[in-house]
Amino acid sequence: MIDKRMALPELLKKQADSDVVRDMQAYAADRIVEMEVEARADVAKGARSPVREVQRKWLSGARRGTRAGRIAPGGPQS
């Protein structure tokens, strides 16, 4: 049976595959950092608390008053 696995140092020696390996290492490092942050914050990435959702809904539907008058959310229309 053929073993299709290769040790990381052998894979790095191949010039054509070095970019792929570098990208894989960067992805793994990013994922590890995300997991550490989630563990410390005790909140999953992208999770929203009910308080923040209410605040977002209020901000999205609110009309804001300015010295020049009232403007709708989303800014002035051109």
XYZ file of N, CA and C in Angstrom:
234
model
N 0.839 -1.178 0.000
C 0.000 0.000 0.000
C 0.884 1.241 0.000
N 0.492 2.231 -0.765
C 1.281 3.451 -0.890
C 0.834 4.450 0.171
N 1.812 5.021 0.864
C 1.513 6.043 1.870
C 1.546 7.408 1.186
N 0.410 8.071 1.115
C 0.315 9.350 0.416
C 0.652 10.534 1.311
N 0.982 10.277 2.546
C 1.331 11.368 3.449
C 2.802 11.717 3.294
N 3.128 12.975 3.605
C 4.498 13.439 3.492
C 4.793 14.315 4.705
N 5.988 14.221 5.208
C 6.371 15.047 6.349
C 6.437 16.515 5.918
N 6.146 17.407 6.845
C 6.123 18.835 6.542
C 7.467 19.343 6.009
N 8.614 18.957 6.596
C 9.891 19.433 6.034
C 10.093 19.003 4.580
N 9.672 17.783 4.237
C 9.800 17.328 2.854
C 8.916 18.161 1.934
N 7.740 18.474 2.405
C 6.807 19.254 1.605
C 7.317 20.676 1.398
N 7.961 21.237 2.411
C 8.502 22.587 2.290
C 9.670 22.658 1.320
N 10.384 21.547 1.160
C 11.520 21.525 0.239
C 11.074 21.656 -1.208
N 9.871 21.235 -1.502
C 9.361 21.351 -2.867
C 8.938 22.798 -3.106
N 9.554 23.448 -4.056
C 9.276 24.858 -4.320
C 7.850 25.097 -4.804
N 7.329 24.215 -5.612
C 5.993 24.419 -6.178
C 4.918 24.377 -5.103
N 5.127 23.594 -4.077
C 4.117 23.433 -3.040
C 4.327 24.345 -1.839
N 5.378 25.134 -1.844
C 5.671 25.933 -0.652
C 4.582 26.974 -0.386
N 3.995 27.547 -1.443
C 2.928 28.533 -1.244
C 1.694 27.894 -0.617
N 1.372 26.694 -1.062
C 0.209 25.991 -0.525
C 0.418 25.691 0.951
N 1.600 25.210 1.280
C 1.899 24.878 2.673
C 1.881 26.138 3.527
N 2.434 27.220 3.009
C 2.446 28.481 3.752
C 1.015 28.960 4.004
N 0.160 28.853 2.994
C -1.240 29.246 3.165
C -1.946 28.357 4.184
N -1.642 27.065 4.156
C -2.253 26.144 5.120
C -1.811 26.479 6.536
N -0.537 26.800 6.701
C -0.035 27.167 8.023
C -0.673 28.472 8.496
N -0.826 29.438 7.602
C -1.454 30.706 7.978
C -2.905 30.482 8.391
N -3.615 29.632 7.655
C -5.006 29.334 7.998
C -5.083 28.661 9.368
N -4.197 27.688 9.604
C -4.200 26.981 10.887
C -3.890 27.947 12.032
N -2.929 28.841 11.828
C -2.586 29.809 12.873
C -3.757 30.750 13.149
N -4.424 31.218 12.088
C -5.592 32.089 12.272
C -6.690 31.376 13.044
N -6.927 30.133 12.704
C -7.990 29.367 13.380
C -7.649 29.154 14.853
N -6.384 28.882 15.152
C -5.963 28.694 16.546
C -6.170 29.982 17.335
N -5.805 31.116 16.742
C -5.988 32.402 17.419
C -7.475 32.658 17.662
N -8.320 32.373 16.661
C -9.762 32.553 16.837
C -10.291 31.688 17.972
N -9.824 30.453 18.052
C -10.282 29.558 19.116
C -9.847 30.070 20.480
N -8.624 30.606 20.572
C -8.154 31.149 21.844
C -8.978 32.372 22.255
N -9.295 33.229 21.292
C -10.100 34.417 21.594
C -11.493 34.009 22.043
N -12.094 33.033 21.344
C -13.417 32.552 21.736
C -13.390 31.978 23.147
N -12.328 31.267 23.489
C -12.227 30.672 24.820
C -12.097 31.756 25.893
N -11.301 32.781 25.609
C -11.126 33.849 26.596
C -12.370 34.714 26.735
N -13.012 35.004 25.614
C -14.197 35.865 25.644
C -15.437 35.091 26.054
N -15.371 33.780 25.985
C -16.489 32.896 26.317
C -17.697 33.173 25.414
N -17.412 33.600 24.190
C -18.456 33.883 23.204
C -17.948 33.424 21.844
N -18.812 32.778 21.090
C -18.430 32.324 19.759
C -18.351 33.502 18.799
N -17.546 33.352 17.757
C -17.408 34.401 16.755
C -18.751 34.618 16.062
N -19.140 35.867 15.956
C -20.392 36.198 15.285
C -21.615 36.133 16.176
N -21.453 35.710 17.426
C -22.603 35.624 18.334
C -23.038 37.033 18.729
N -24.348 37.224 18.813
C -24.886 38.532 19.190
C -25.753 38.382 20.424
N -25.554 39.280 21.355
C -26.389 39.258 22.550
C -27.720 39.936 22.232
N -28.772 39.590 22.953
C -30.075 40.233 22.720
C -30.026 41.748 22.905
N -29.208 42.221 23.811
C -29.102 43.663 24.048
C -28.550 44.359 22.808
N -27.504 43.771 22.197
C -26.925 44.375 20.998
C -27.890 44.312 19.822
N -28.670 43.234 19.719
C -29.633 43.134 18.621
C -30.689 44.227 18.731
N -31.167 44.487 19.950
C -32.154 45.552 20.151
C -31.535 46.894 19.785
N -30.294 47.108 20.189
C -29.630 48.369 19.884
C -29.467 48.537 18.373
N -29.082 47.469 17.671
C -28.937 47.554 16.218
C -30.270 47.857 15.544
N -31.329 47.192 16.005
C -32.643 47.425 15.402
C -33.085 48.864 15.627
N -32.825 49.396 16.824
C -33.202 50.770 17.119
C -32.424 51.732 16.233
N -31.130 51.481 16.081
C -30.313 52.379 15.273
C -30.693 52.317 13.802
N -31.055 51.141 13.317
C -31.366 51.026 11.895
C -32.679 51.710 11.542
N -33.612 51.780 12.474
C -34.903 52.379 12.171
C -35.067 53.798 12.669
N -34.071 54.327 13.327
C -34.202 55.651 13.942
C -33.980 56.757 12.920
N -34.729 57.819 13.086
C -34.467 59.026 12.300
C -33.632 59.928 13.198
N -32.603 60.483 12.636
C -31.689 61.274 13.441
C -31.883 62.763 13.152
N -31.926 63.530 14.227
C -32.041 64.974 14.063
C -30.662 65.603 14.023
N -30.492 66.598 13.170
C -29.237 67.330 13.087
C -29.554 68.813 13.135
N -28.546 69.624 13.173
C -28.767 71.067 13.161
C -29.398 71.513 11.844
N -29.142 70.754 10.793
C -29.686 71.114 9.478
C -31.077 70.531 9.259
N -31.559 69.727 10.178
C -32.871 69.108 10.025
C -32.783 67.613 10.291
N -33.809 66.900 9.865
C -33.839 65.462 10.112
C -33.389 64.727 8.861
N -32.633 63.646 9.065
C -32.212 62.820 7.937
C -32.596 61.383 8.223
N -32.916 60.650 7.206
C -33.266 59.242 7.350
C -31.994 58.422 7.495
N -32.087 57.255 8.134
C -30.915 56.388 8.214
C -30.435 56.041 6.813
N -29.154 55.925 6.651
C -28.596 55.609 5.348
C -28.004 56.829 4.663
N -28.215 57.985 5.220
C -27.589 59.178 4.684
C -28.447 59.899 3.670
N -27.947 60.999 3.187
C -28.701 61.793 2.224
C -28.829 61.066 0.889
N -29.927 61.286 0.227
C -30.162 60.669 -1.078
C -29.592 61.573 -2.162
N -28.898 60.962 -3.140
C -28.351 61.785 -4.222
C -29.175 61.659 -5.468
